PDB file of C-alpha atoms and ligand atoms in Angstrom:
ATOM      1  CA  UNK A  54      18.006  -8.088 -12.216  1.00  0.00           C
ATOM      2  CA  UNK A  55      15.646  -7.166  -9.413  1.00  0.00           C
ATOM      3  CA  UNK A  56      12.151  -5.667  -9.462  1.00  0.00           C
ATOM      4  CA  UNK A  57      10.151  -3.580  -6.973  1.00  0.00           C
ATOM      5  CA  UNK A  58       6.422  -4.230  -7.130  1.00  0.00           C
ATOM      6  CA  UNK A  59       5.330  -2.203  -4.090  1.00  0.00           C
ATOM      7  CA  UNK A  60       6.215   1.510  -4.041  1.00  0.00           C
ATOM      8  CA  UNK A  61       4.270   4.473  -2.598  1.00  0.00           C
ATOM      9  CA  UNK A  62       4.274   7.882  -4.310  1.00  0.00           C
ATOM     10  CA  UNK A  63       3.112  11.389  -3.422  1.00  0.00           C
ATOM     11  CA  UNK A  64      -0.327  10.304  -4.698  1.00  0.00           C
ATOM     12  CA  UNK A  65      -0.710   8.643  -1.280  1.00  0.00           C
ATOM     13  CA  UNK A  66       1.711   8.875   1.646  1.00  0.00           C
ATOM     14  CA  UNK A  67       5.034   8.544  -0.190  1.00  0.00           C
ATOM     15  CA  UNK A  68       7.477  11.448  -0.476  1.00  0.00           C
ATOM     16  CA  UNK A  69       8.674  10.849  -4.070  1.00  0.00           C
ATOM     17  CA  UNK A  70       6.705  11.851  -7.152  1.00  0.00           C
ATOM     18  CA  UNK A  71       5.895   9.156  -9.744  1.00  0.00           C
ATOM     19  CA  UNK A  72       8.498  10.697 -12.058  1.00  0.00           C
ATOM     20  CA  UNK A  73      11.208  10.617  -9.367  1.00  0.00           C
ATOM     21  CA  UNK A  74      10.391   6.970  -8.640  1.00  0.00           C
ATOM     22  CA  UNK A  75      10.693   6.004 -12.305  1.00  0.00           C
ATOM     23  CA  UNK A  76      14.016   7.821 -12.593  1.00  0.00           C
ATOM     24  CA  UNK A  77      15.363   6.209  -9.413  1.00  0.00           C
ATOM     25  CA  UNK A  78      14.266   2.742 -10.591  1.00  0.00           C
ATOM     26  CA  UNK A  79      16.160   3.232 -13.837  1.00  0.00           C
ATOM     27  CA  UNK A  80      19.222   4.628 -12.038  1.00  0.00           C
ATOM     28  CA  UNK A  81      19.560   1.556  -9.805  1.00  0.00           C
ATOM     29  CA  UNK A  82      18.853  -0.792 -12.726  1.00  0.00           C
ATOM     30  CA  UNK A  83      15.521  -2.360 -11.773  1.00  0.00           C
ATOM     31  CA  UNK A  84      13.880  -4.540 -14.431  1.00  0.00           C
ATOM     32  CA  UNK A  85      10.393  -3.290 -13.565  1.00  0.00           C
ATOM     33  CA  UNK A  86       8.257  -1.604 -10.923  1.00  0.00           C
ATOM     34  CA  UNK A  87       4.709  -1.165  -9.649  1.00  0.00           C
ATOM     35  CA  UNK A  88       3.449   1.881  -7.768  1.00  0.00           C
ATOM     36  CA  UNK A  89       0.847   0.597  -5.309  1.00  0.00           C
ATOM     37  CA  UNK A  90      -0.543   3.657  -3.567  1.00  0.00           C
ATOM     38  CA  UNK A  91      -3.069   3.353  -0.735  1.00  0.00           C
ATOM     39  CA  UNK A  92      -6.562   3.408  -2.291  1.00  0.00           C
ATOM     40  CA  UNK A  93      -5.394   5.602  -5.189  1.00  0.00           C
ATOM     41  CA  UNK A  94      -4.511   5.023  -8.869  1.00  0.00           C
ATOM     42  CA  UNK A  95      -3.241   8.472  -9.871  1.00  0.00           C
ATOM     43  CA  UNK A  96       0.421   7.848  -9.048  1.00  0.00           C
ATOM     44  CA  UNK A  97       0.507   4.573 -10.941  1.00  0.00           C
ATOM     45  CA  UNK A  98      -1.160   6.152 -13.986  1.00  0.00           C
ATOM     46  CA  UNK A  99       1.243   9.095 -14.024  1.00  0.00           C
ATOM     47  CA  UNK A 100       4.283   6.855 -13.602  1.00  0.00           C
ATOM     48  CA  UNK A 101       3.141   4.768 -16.577  1.00  0.00           C
ATOM     49  CA  UNK A 102       3.702   7.747 -18.878  1.00  0.00           C
ATOM     50  CA  UNK A 103       7.243   8.348 -17.583  1.00  0.00           C
ATOM     51  CA  UNK A 104       8.087   4.629 -17.585  1.00  0.00           C
ATOM     52  CA  UNK A 105       6.950   4.238 -21.170  1.00  0.00           C
ATOM     53  CA  UNK A 106       9.125   7.155 -22.246  1.00  0.00           C
ATOM     54  CA  UNK A 107      12.302   5.501 -20.931  1.00  0.00           C
ATOM     55  CA  UNK A 108      11.283   1.895 -21.630  1.00  0.00           C
ATOM     56  CA  UNK A 109      10.889   0.730 -17.999  1.00  0.00           C
ATOM     57  CA  UNK A 110       8.392  -2.052 -17.303  1.00  0.00           C
ATOM     58  CA  UNK A 111       5.537  -0.902 -15.045  1.00  0.00           C
ATOM     59  CA  UNK A 112       2.525  -2.885 -13.856  1.00  0.00           C
ATOM     60  CA  UNK A 113      -0.541  -0.855 -12.790  1.00  0.00           C
ATOM     61  CA  UNK A 114      -1.311  -1.472  -9.106  1.00  0.00           C
ATOM     62  CA  UNK A 115      -3.104  -0.360  -5.941  1.00  0.00           C
ATOM     63  CA  UNK A 116      -2.931  -1.284  -2.222  1.00  0.00           C
ATOM     64  CA  UNK A 117      -6.181  -1.546  -0.252  1.00  0.00           C
ATOM     65  CA  UNK A 118      -6.263  -1.782   3.577  1.00  0.00           C
ATOM     66  CA  UNK A 119      -8.881  -4.293   4.695  1.00  0.00           C
ATOM     67  CA  UNK A 120     -10.430  -5.853   7.794  1.00  0.00           C
ATOM     68  CA  UNK A 121      -9.808  -9.564   8.234  1.00  0.00           C
ATOM     69  CA  UNK A 122     -11.391 -10.900  11.427  1.00  0.00           C
ATOM     70  CA  UNK A 123      -9.928  -8.497  14.009  1.00  0.00           C
ATOM     71  CA  UNK A 124      -6.712  -7.635  12.172  1.00  0.00           C
ATOM     72  CA  UNK A 125      -5.680  -5.445   9.246  1.00  0.00           C
ATOM     73  CA  UNK A 126      -4.669  -7.155   5.996  1.00  0.00           C
ATOM     74  CA  UNK A 127      -3.454  -5.229   2.945  1.00  0.00           C
ATOM     75  CA  UNK A 128      -4.500  -6.426  -0.505  1.00  0.00           C
ATOM     76  CA  UNK A 129      -2.435  -5.493  -3.545  1.00  0.00           C
ATOM     77  CA  UNK A 130      -4.215  -5.381  -6.896  1.00  0.00           C
ATOM     78  CA  UNK A 131      -1.998  -5.842  -9.973  1.00  0.00           C
ATOM     79  CA  UNK A 132      -3.117  -5.308 -13.561  1.00  0.00           C
ATOM     80  CA  UNK A 133      -6.237  -3.448 -12.476  1.00  0.00           C
ATOM     81  CA  UNK A 134      -7.605  -1.340 -15.304  1.00  0.00           C
ATOM     82  CA  UNK A 135      -6.843   2.278 -14.253  1.00  0.00           C
ATOM     83  CA  UNK A 136      -9.757   3.464 -16.441  1.00  0.00           C
ATOM     84  CA  UNK A 137     -12.291   1.156 -14.732  1.00  0.00           C
ATOM     85  CA  UNK A 138     -15.135   3.460 -13.661  1.00  0.00           C
ATOM     86  CA  UNK A 139     -16.490   1.206 -10.916  1.00  0.00           C
ATOM     87  CA  UNK A 140     -13.029   0.744  -9.399  1.00  0.00           C
ATOM     88  CA  UNK A 141     -12.512   4.524  -9.480  1.00  0.00           C
ATOM     89  CA  UNK A 142     -15.828   5.043  -7.665  1.00  0.00           C
ATOM     90  CA  UNK A 143     -15.138   2.427  -5.017  1.00  0.00           C
ATOM     91  CA  UNK A 144     -11.685   3.841  -4.292  1.00  0.00           C
ATOM     92  CA  UNK A 145     -13.154   7.352  -4.106  1.00  0.00           C
ATOM     93  CA  UNK A 146     -15.601   6.158  -1.433  1.00  0.00           C
ATOM     94  CA  UNK A 147     -12.726   4.650   0.544  1.00  0.00           C
ATOM     95  CA  UNK A 148     -10.753   7.912   0.243  1.00  0.00           C
ATOM     96  CA  UNK A 149     -13.765   9.903   1.494  1.00  0.00           C
ATOM     97  CA  UNK A 150     -13.731   7.647   4.562  1.00  0.00           C
ATOM     98  CA  UNK A 151     -10.053   8.562   5.017  1.00  0.00           C
ATOM     99  CA  UNK A 152     -10.934  12.260   4.930  1.00  0.00           C
ATOM    100  CA  UNK A 153     -13.690  11.912   7.553  1.00  0.00           C
ATOM    101  CA  UNK A 154     -11.322   9.936   9.717  1.00  0.00           C
ATOM    102  CA  UNK A 155      -8.635  12.641   9.457  1.00  0.00           C
ATOM    103  CA  UNK A 156     -11.242  15.110  10.766  1.00  0.00           C
ATOM    104  CA  UNK A 157     -12.031  12.750  13.666  1.00  0.00           C
ATOM    105  CA  UNK A 158      -8.323  12.563  14.512  1.00  0.00           C
ATOM    106  CA  UNK A 159      -8.182  16.382  14.553  1.00  0.00           C
ATOM    107  CA  UNK A 160     -11.218  16.443  16.876  1.00  0.00           C
ATOM    108  CA  UNK A 161      -9.384  14.113  19.259  1.00  0.00           C
ATOM    109  CA  UNK A 162      -6.269  16.281  19.041  1.00  0.00           C
ATOM    110  CA  UNK A 163      -8.343  19.364  19.893  1.00  0.00           C
ATOM    111  CA  UNK A 164      -9.649  17.559  22.996  1.00  0.00           C
ATOM    112  CA  UNK A 165      -6.015  16.941  23.902  1.00  0.00           C
ATOM    113  CA  UNK A 166      -5.298  20.660  23.597  1.00  0.00           C
ATOM    114  CA  UNK A 167      -3.788  20.688  20.092  1.00  0.00           C
ATOM    115  CA  UNK A 168      -5.867  23.365  18.418  1.00  0.00           C
ATOM    116  CA  UNK A 169      -3.447  24.924  15.916  1.00  0.00           C
ATOM    117  CA  UNK A 170      -3.738  22.234  13.218  1.00  0.00           C
ATOM    118  CA  UNK A 171      -6.786  22.172  10.947  1.00  0.00           C
ATOM    119  CA  UNK A 172      -8.039  19.989   8.116  1.00  0.00           C
ATOM    120  CA  UNK A 173      -6.657  22.428   5.531  1.00  0.00           C
ATOM    121  CA  UNK A 174      -3.150  21.943   6.944  1.00  0.00           C
ATOM    122  CA  UNK A 175      -3.527  18.165   6.626  1.00  0.00           C
ATOM    123  CA  UNK A 176      -4.925  18.418   3.093  1.00  0.00           C
ATOM    124  CA  UNK A 177      -2.001  20.620   2.088  1.00  0.00           C
ATOM    125  CA  UNK A 178       0.420  17.897   3.255  1.00  0.00           C
ATOM    126  CA  UNK A 179      -1.531  15.306   1.268  1.00  0.00           C
ATOM    127  CA  UNK A 180      -1.272  17.443  -1.864  1.00  0.00           C
ATOM    128  CA  UNK A 181      -4.578  16.290  -3.329  1.00  0.00           C
ATOM    129  CA  UNK A 182      -3.903  12.559  -2.910  1.00  0.00           C
ATOM    130  CA  UNK A 183      -5.112   9.887  -0.496  1.00  0.00           C
ATOM    131  CA  UNK A 184      -5.067  11.301   3.088  1.00  0.00           C
ATOM    132  CA  UNK A 185      -3.413   9.261   5.826  1.00  0.00           C
ATOM    133  CA  UNK A 186      -1.964   9.542   9.300  1.00  0.00           C
ATOM    134  CA  UNK A 187       1.475  10.438   7.887  1.00  0.00           C
ATOM    135  CA  UNK A 188      -0.071  13.677   6.572  1.00  0.00           C
ATOM    136  CA  UNK A 189      -1.519  14.503   9.990  1.00  0.00           C
ATOM    137  CA  UNK A 190       1.949  13.778  11.407  1.00  0.00           C
ATOM    138  CA  UNK A 191       3.570  16.129   8.876  1.00  0.00           C
ATOM    139  CA  UNK A 192       1.072  18.885   9.752  1.00  0.00           C
ATOM    140  CA  UNK A 193       1.823  18.427  13.472  1.00  0.00           C
ATOM    141  CA  UNK A 194       5.561  18.757  12.794  1.00  0.00           C
ATOM    142  CA  UNK A 195       5.074  21.830  10.608  1.00  0.00           C
ATOM    143  CA  UNK A 196       2.967  23.493  13.331  1.00  0.00           C
ATOM    144  CA  UNK A 197       5.737  22.752  15.860  1.00  0.00           C
ATOM    145  CA  UNK A 198       3.516  20.486  17.973  1.00  0.00           C
ATOM    146  CA  UNK A 199       6.056  17.650  17.778  1.00  0.00           C
ATOM    147  CA  UNK A 200       9.699  17.530  16.721  1.00  0.00           C
ATOM    148  CA  UNK A 201       9.449  14.895  14.003  1.00  0.00           C
ATOM    149  CA  UNK A 202       6.897  12.589  12.438  1.00  0.00           C
ATOM    150  CA  UNK A 203       7.936   9.540  14.455  1.00  0.00           C
ATOM    151  CA  UNK A 204       7.267  11.532  17.633  1.00  0.00           C
ATOM    152  CA  UNK A 205       3.832  12.496  16.287  1.00  0.00           C
ATOM    153  CA  UNK A 206       3.005   8.793  15.875  1.00  0.00           C
ATOM    154  CA  UNK A 207       4.375   7.960  19.297  1.00  0.00           C
ATOM    155  CA  UNK A 208       2.537  10.713  21.157  1.00  0.00           C
ATOM    156  CA  UNK A 209      -0.695  11.002  19.189  1.00  0.00           C
ATOM    157  CA  UNK A 210      -1.296   8.893  16.086  1.00  0.00           C
ATOM    158  CA  UNK A 211       0.044   5.370  16.673  1.00  0.00           C
ATOM    159  CA  UNK A 212      -2.356   2.500  17.279  1.00  0.00           C
ATOM    160  CA  UNK A 213      -2.100   2.779  21.066  1.00  0.00           C
ATOM    161  CA  UNK A 214      -1.838   6.605  21.175  1.00  0.00           C
ATOM    162  CA  UNK A 215      -4.697   8.882  22.352  1.00  0.00           C
ATOM    163  CA  UNK A 216      -5.657  10.493  19.007  1.00  0.00           C
ATOM    164  CA  UNK A 217      -5.738   7.228  17.051  1.00  0.00           C
ATOM    165  CA  UNK A 218      -8.913   6.620  15.081  1.00  0.00           C
ATOM    166  CA  UNK A 219      -9.190   3.451  12.963  1.00  0.00           C
ATOM    167  CA  UNK A 220     -10.379   3.761   9.411  1.00  0.00           C
ATOM    168  CA  UNK A 221     -13.578   2.258   8.121  1.00  0.00           C
ATOM    169  CA  UNK A 222     -12.157  -0.420   5.842  1.00  0.00           C
ATOM    170  CA  UNK A 223     -13.654  -2.856   3.400  1.00  0.00           C
ATOM    171  CA  UNK A 224     -13.393  -6.510   4.400  1.00  0.00           C
ATOM    172  CA  UNK A 225     -10.630  -8.557   2.779  1.00  0.00           C
ATOM    173  CA  UNK A 226     -13.225 -10.420   0.701  1.00  0.00           C
ATOM    174  CA  UNK A 227     -14.734  -7.139  -0.528  1.00  0.00           C
ATOM    175  CA  UNK A 228     -11.314  -5.819  -1.563  1.00  0.00           C
ATOM    176  CA  UNK A 229     -10.482  -9.037  -3.430  1.00  0.00           C
ATOM    177  CA  UNK A 230     -13.798  -8.648  -5.217  1.00  0.00           C
ATOM    178  CA  UNK A 231     -13.043  -4.985  -6.074  1.00  0.00           C
ATOM    179  CA  UNK A 232      -9.688  -5.989  -7.606  1.00  0.00           C
ATOM    180  CA  UNK A 233     -11.157  -8.927  -9.542  1.00  0.00           C
ATOM    181  CA  UNK A 234     -14.025  -6.920 -10.989  1.00  0.00           C
ATOM    182  CA  UNK A 235     -11.490  -4.403 -12.310  1.00  0.00           C
ATOM    183  CA  UNK A 236      -9.676  -7.228 -14.113  1.00  0.00           C
ATOM    184  CA  UNK A 237      -6.879  -7.333 -11.545  1.00  0.00           C
ATOM    185  CA  UNK A 238      -4.834  -9.978  -9.785  1.00  0.00           C
ATOM    186  CA  UNK A 239      -5.352  -9.855  -5.970  1.00  0.00           C
ATOM    187  CA  UNK A 240      -2.226 -10.470  -3.851  1.00  0.00           C
ATOM    188  CA  UNK A 241      -1.810 -10.472  -0.033  1.00  0.00           C
ATOM    189  CA  UNK A 242       0.700  -7.765   0.946  1.00  0.00           C
ATOM    190  CA  UNK A 243       3.440  -8.395   3.555  1.00  0.00           C
ATOM    191  CA  UNK A 244       1.814 -11.309   5.441  1.00  0.00           C
ATOM    192  CA  UNK A 245       4.747 -11.175   7.867  1.00  0.00           C
ATOM    193  CA  UNK A 246       3.347  -7.908   9.245  1.00  0.00           C
ATOM    194  CA  UNK A 247      -0.067  -9.407  10.004  1.00  0.00           C
ATOM    195  CA  UNK A 248      -0.403 -10.437  13.672  1.00  0.00           C
ATOM    196  CA  UNK A 249      -0.009 -14.190  13.854  1.00  0.00           C
ATOM    197  CA  UNK A 250      -2.732 -16.106  12.012  1.00  0.00           C
ATOM    198  CA  UNK A 251      -1.324 -19.601  11.390  1.00  0.00           C
ATOM    199  CA  UNK A 252      -3.490 -20.369   8.361  1.00  0.00           C
ATOM    200  CA  UNK A 253      -3.526 -16.890   6.832  1.00  0.00           C
ATOM    201  CA  UNK A 254      -2.061 -17.933   3.455  1.00  0.00           C
ATOM    202  CA  UNK A 255      -4.414 -20.886   3.054  1.00  0.00           C
ATOM    203  CA  UNK A 256      -7.462 -18.827   4.061  1.00  0.00           C
ATOM    204  CA  UNK A 257      -6.529 -16.034   1.659  1.00  0.00           C
ATOM    205  CA  UNK A 258      -6.202 -18.662  -1.092  1.00  0.00           C
ATOM    206  CA  UNK A 259      -9.731 -19.823  -0.237  1.00  0.00           C
ATOM    207  CA  UNK A 260     -10.885 -16.210  -0.548  1.00  0.00           C
ATOM    208  CA  UNK A 261      -9.526 -16.167  -4.105  1.00  0.00           C
ATOM    209  CA  UNK A 262      -6.206 -14.399  -3.674  1.00  0.00           C
ATOM    210  CA  UNK A 263      -3.814 -15.305  -6.493  1.00  0.00           C
ATOM    211  CA  UNK A 264      -0.465 -14.421  -4.972  1.00  0.00           C
ATOM    212  CA  UNK A 265       1.502 -13.501  -1.870  1.00  0.00           C
ATOM    213  CA  UNK A 266       4.082 -10.762  -1.317  1.00  0.00           C
ATOM    214  CA  UNK A 267       6.969 -12.927  -0.139  1.00  0.00           C
ATOM    215  CA  UNK A 268       9.880 -10.494  -0.608  1.00  0.00           C
ATOM    216  CA  UNK A 269       9.591  -7.482   1.719  1.00  0.00           C
ATOM    217  CA  UNK A 270      12.307  -5.678   3.742  1.00  0.00           C
ATOM    218  CA  UNK A 271      10.485  -6.441   6.997  1.00  0.00           C
ATOM    219  CA  UNK A 272      10.385 -10.205   6.297  1.00  0.00           C
ATOM    220  CA  UNK A 273      13.371 -12.057   7.779  1.00  0.00           C
ATOM    221  CA  UNK A 274      15.342 -14.509   5.565  1.00  0.00           C
ATOM    222  CA  UNK A 275      13.749 -17.329   7.554  1.00  0.00           C
ATOM    223  CA  UNK A 276      10.239 -15.924   7.014  1.00  0.00           C
ATOM    224  CA  UNK A 277      10.940 -15.595   3.299  1.00  0.00           C
ATOM    225  CA  UNK A 278      12.122 -19.211   3.040  1.00  0.00           C
ATOM    226  CA  UNK A 279       9.042 -20.500   4.915  1.00  0.00           C
ATOM    227  CA  UNK A 280       6.669 -18.316   2.899  1.00  0.00           C
ATOM    228  CA  UNK A 281       8.218 -19.423  -0.415  1.00  0.00           C
ATOM    229  CA  UNK A 282       7.569 -23.031   0.477  1.00  0.00           C
ATOM    230  CA  UNK A 283       3.950 -22.484   1.547  1.00  0.00           C
ATOM    231  CA  UNK A 284       3.073 -20.138  -1.288  1.00  0.00           C
ATOM    232  CA  UNK A 285       4.462 -22.426  -3.968  1.00  0.00           C
ATOM    233  CA  UNK A 286       2.798 -25.461  -2.338  1.00  0.00           C
ATOM    234  CA  UNK A 287      -0.523 -23.591  -2.519  1.00  0.00           C
ATOM    235  CA  UNK A 288       0.070 -22.882  -6.223  1.00  0.00           C
ATOM    236  CA  UNK A 289       0.068 -19.114  -5.707  1.00  0.00           C
ATOM    237  CA  UNK A 290       2.190 -16.394  -7.327  1.00  0.00           C
ATOM    238  CA  UNK A 291       5.232 -15.038  -5.501  1.00  0.00           C
ATOM    239  CA  UNK A 292       5.593 -11.243  -5.566  1.00  0.00           C
ATOM    240  CA  UNK A 293       7.726  -8.724  -3.704  1.00  0.00           C
ATOM    241  CA  UNK A 294       8.628  -5.101  -3.206  1.00  0.00           C
ATOM    242  CA  UNK A 295      10.198  -2.529  -0.914  1.00  0.00           C
ATOM    243  CA  UNK A 296       7.002  -0.836   0.358  1.00  0.00           C
ATOM    244  CA  UNK A 297       9.155   2.293   0.047  1.00  0.00           C
ATOM    245  CA  UNK A 298       7.529   5.557   1.133  1.00  0.00           C
ATOM    246  CA  UNK A 299      10.591   7.526  -0.024  1.00  0.00           C
ATOM    247  CA  UNK A 300      13.204   9.504   1.920  1.00  0.00           C
ATOM    248  CA  UNK A 301      12.196  11.992   4.600  1.00  0.00           C
ATOM    249  CA  UNK A 302       9.244   9.962   5.817  1.00  0.00           C
ATOM    250  CA  UNK A 303       8.871   8.215   9.157  1.00  0.00           C
ATOM    251  CA  UNK A 304      10.554   4.970   8.118  1.00  0.00           C
ATOM    252  CA  UNK A 305      12.895   5.597   5.160  1.00  0.00           C
ATOM    253  CA  UNK A 306      13.210   2.514   2.917  1.00  0.00           C
ATOM    254  CA  UNK A 307      14.949   2.718  -0.464  1.00  0.00           C
ATOM    255  CA  UNK A 308      13.350   1.700  -3.717  1.00  0.00           C
ATOM    256  CA  UNK A 309      14.580  -1.779  -4.619  1.00  0.00           C
ATOM    257  CA  UNK A 310      14.876  -2.880  -0.954  1.00  0.00           C
ATOM    258  CA  UNK A 311      13.682  -6.414  -0.382  1.00  0.00           C
ATOM    259  CA  UNK A 312      15.442  -7.599  -3.578  1.00  0.00           C
ATOM    260  CA  UNK A 313      12.474  -9.224  -5.284  1.00  0.00           C
ATOM    261  CA  UNK A 314      13.738 -11.294  -8.235  1.00  0.00           C
ATOM    262  CA  UNK A 315      12.636 -10.657 -11.800  1.00  0.00           C
ATOM    263  CA  UNK A 316      10.692 -13.950 -11.699  1.00  0.00           C
ATOM    264  CA  UNK A 317       8.031 -12.059  -9.676  1.00  0.00           C
ATOM    265  CA  UNK A 318       7.379  -9.796 -12.639  1.00  0.00           C
ATOM    266  CA  UNK A 319       7.420 -12.751 -15.036  1.00  0.00           C
ATOM    267  CA  UNK A 320       4.843 -14.538 -12.874  1.00  0.00           C
ATOM    268  CA  UNK A 321       2.506 -11.537 -13.068  1.00  0.00           C
ATOM    269  CA  UNK A 322       3.090 -11.295 -16.832  1.00  0.00           C
ATOM    270  CA  UNK A 323       2.106 -14.932 -17.180  1.00  0.00           C
ATOM    271  CA  UNK A 324      -1.016 -14.370 -15.068  1.00  0.00           C
ATOM    272  CA  UNK A 325      -1.954 -11.487 -17.357  1.00  0.00           C
ATOM    273  CA  UNK A 326      -1.589 -13.634 -20.475  1.00  0.00           C
ATOM    274  CA  UNK A 327      -3.845 -16.264 -18.885  1.00  0.00           C
ATOM    275  CA  UNK A 328      -6.459 -13.646 -17.937  1.00  0.00           C
ATOM    276  CA  UNK A 329      -7.041 -11.481 -21.016  1.00  0.00           C
ATOM    277  CA  UNK A 330      -9.660  -8.754 -20.620  1.00  0.00           C
TER     278      UNK A 330
HETATM  279  P1  AMP B  16      -3.172   5.146   7.563  1.00  0.00           P
HETATM  280  O1  AMP B  16      -3.327   4.313   6.308  1.00  0.00           O
HETATM  281  O2  AMP B  16      -3.682   6.525   7.402  1.00  0.00           O
HETATM  282  O3  AMP B  16      -3.676   4.467   8.802  1.00  0.00           O
HETATM  283  O4  AMP B  16      -1.596   5.327   7.770  1.00  0.00           O
HETATM  284  C1  AMP B  16      -0.778   4.193   7.712  1.00  0.00           C
HETATM  285  C2  AMP B  16       0.606   4.657   7.326  1.00  0.00           C
HETATM  286  O5  AMP B  16       1.174   5.380   8.411  1.00  0.00           O
HETATM  287  C3  AMP B  16       1.548   3.496   7.069  1.00  0.00           C
HETATM  288  O6  AMP B  16       1.541   3.117   5.709  1.00  0.00           O
HETATM  289  C4  AMP B  16       2.876   4.097   7.438  1.00  0.00           C
HETATM  290  O7  AMP B  16       3.349   4.862   6.326  1.00  0.00           O
HETATM  291  C5  AMP B  16       2.551   5.066   8.556  1.00  0.00           C
HETATM  292  N1  AMP B  16       2.697   4.561   9.937  1.00  0.00           N
HETATM  293  C6  AMP B  16       1.846   3.763  10.617  1.00  0.00           C
HETATM  294  N2  AMP B  16       2.262   3.541  11.891  1.00  0.00           N
HETATM  295  C7  AMP B  16       3.407   4.224  12.031  1.00  0.00           C
HETATM  296  C8  AMP B  16       4.330   4.414  13.124  1.00  0.00           C
HETATM  297  N3  AMP B  16       4.134   3.856  14.325  1.00  0.00           N
HETATM  298  N4  AMP B  16       5.408   5.196  12.890  1.00  0.00           N
HETATM  299  C9  AMP B  16       5.581   5.773  11.696  1.00  0.00           C
HETATM  300  N5  AMP B  16       4.779   5.644  10.622  1.00  0.00           N
HETATM  301  C10 AMP B  16       3.699   4.879  10.789  1.00  0.00           C
HETATM  302 FE1   FE B  17       1.710   4.085   3.798  1.00  0.00          FE
HETATM  303 FE1   FE B  18       0.809  -2.214   3.305  1.00  0.00          FE
HETATM  304 ZN1   ZN B  19       2.463  -0.298   1.215  1.00  0.00          ZN
END
């Protein structure tokens, strides 16, 4: 059986609710899942209730965007304690930064002549969760400024587009520390999407990362084979997931994509047994 240890819900920029994700995971026969929303624990916590009801394995998780040298690296935190007060506070601070940045993007858009989208429209798209560029894109589509979300990224929000504003992010080391202090297992997300850094895996291991997301739909079979070799040689855990943001988003990817084997879940279970709280 397969697992999917990297799914986004409506608590961040995914389009499926935690309950829908749990139901879909059961329908396609996954052995276990993790909802790893951007800087937000609410989706994972809610899914835990639904997963328990139907007997689906679920590992609590979060995904934190970080600055590593001059590139962006995402850190996944598995087994974090969702009740950890300090973790909750640190993630809230990061989410406040997201909100300020959304306002800055709107300011840029206004300079570009787009004045019919306000922060309330963006917040409505986010539905109370972690605010990201996909929500600004959805607000632009709803206001008729662009035809679809992909166009919104292309014309305004993408990294090289005129309304792009980077987020203030913690450093990779800080995020690893945040995960550790909450009793979690830090894992580097989709290293294949990080602009080429030849010793990335080894440097992350030096930073104290405990695993690497090897299985991911955007990793080629060749990348996966090479990563498996390096990750196992470094004595790190192998994890994987679809990074699904649900249907109807900018880049639809199904839950279960990436075909991470059940051994990924077993590896995290073993880590948990070796690191009791
Ligand atoms: P943020 O964390 O607010 O910077 O938003 C990042 C999210 O925006 C990613 O997780 C994707 O869901 C989405 N995204 C980023 N770049 C693009 C793009 N060029 N086209 C479509 N979606 C994108
Ligand atoms: Fe996202
Ligand atoms: Fe990511
Ligand atoms: Zn993700």
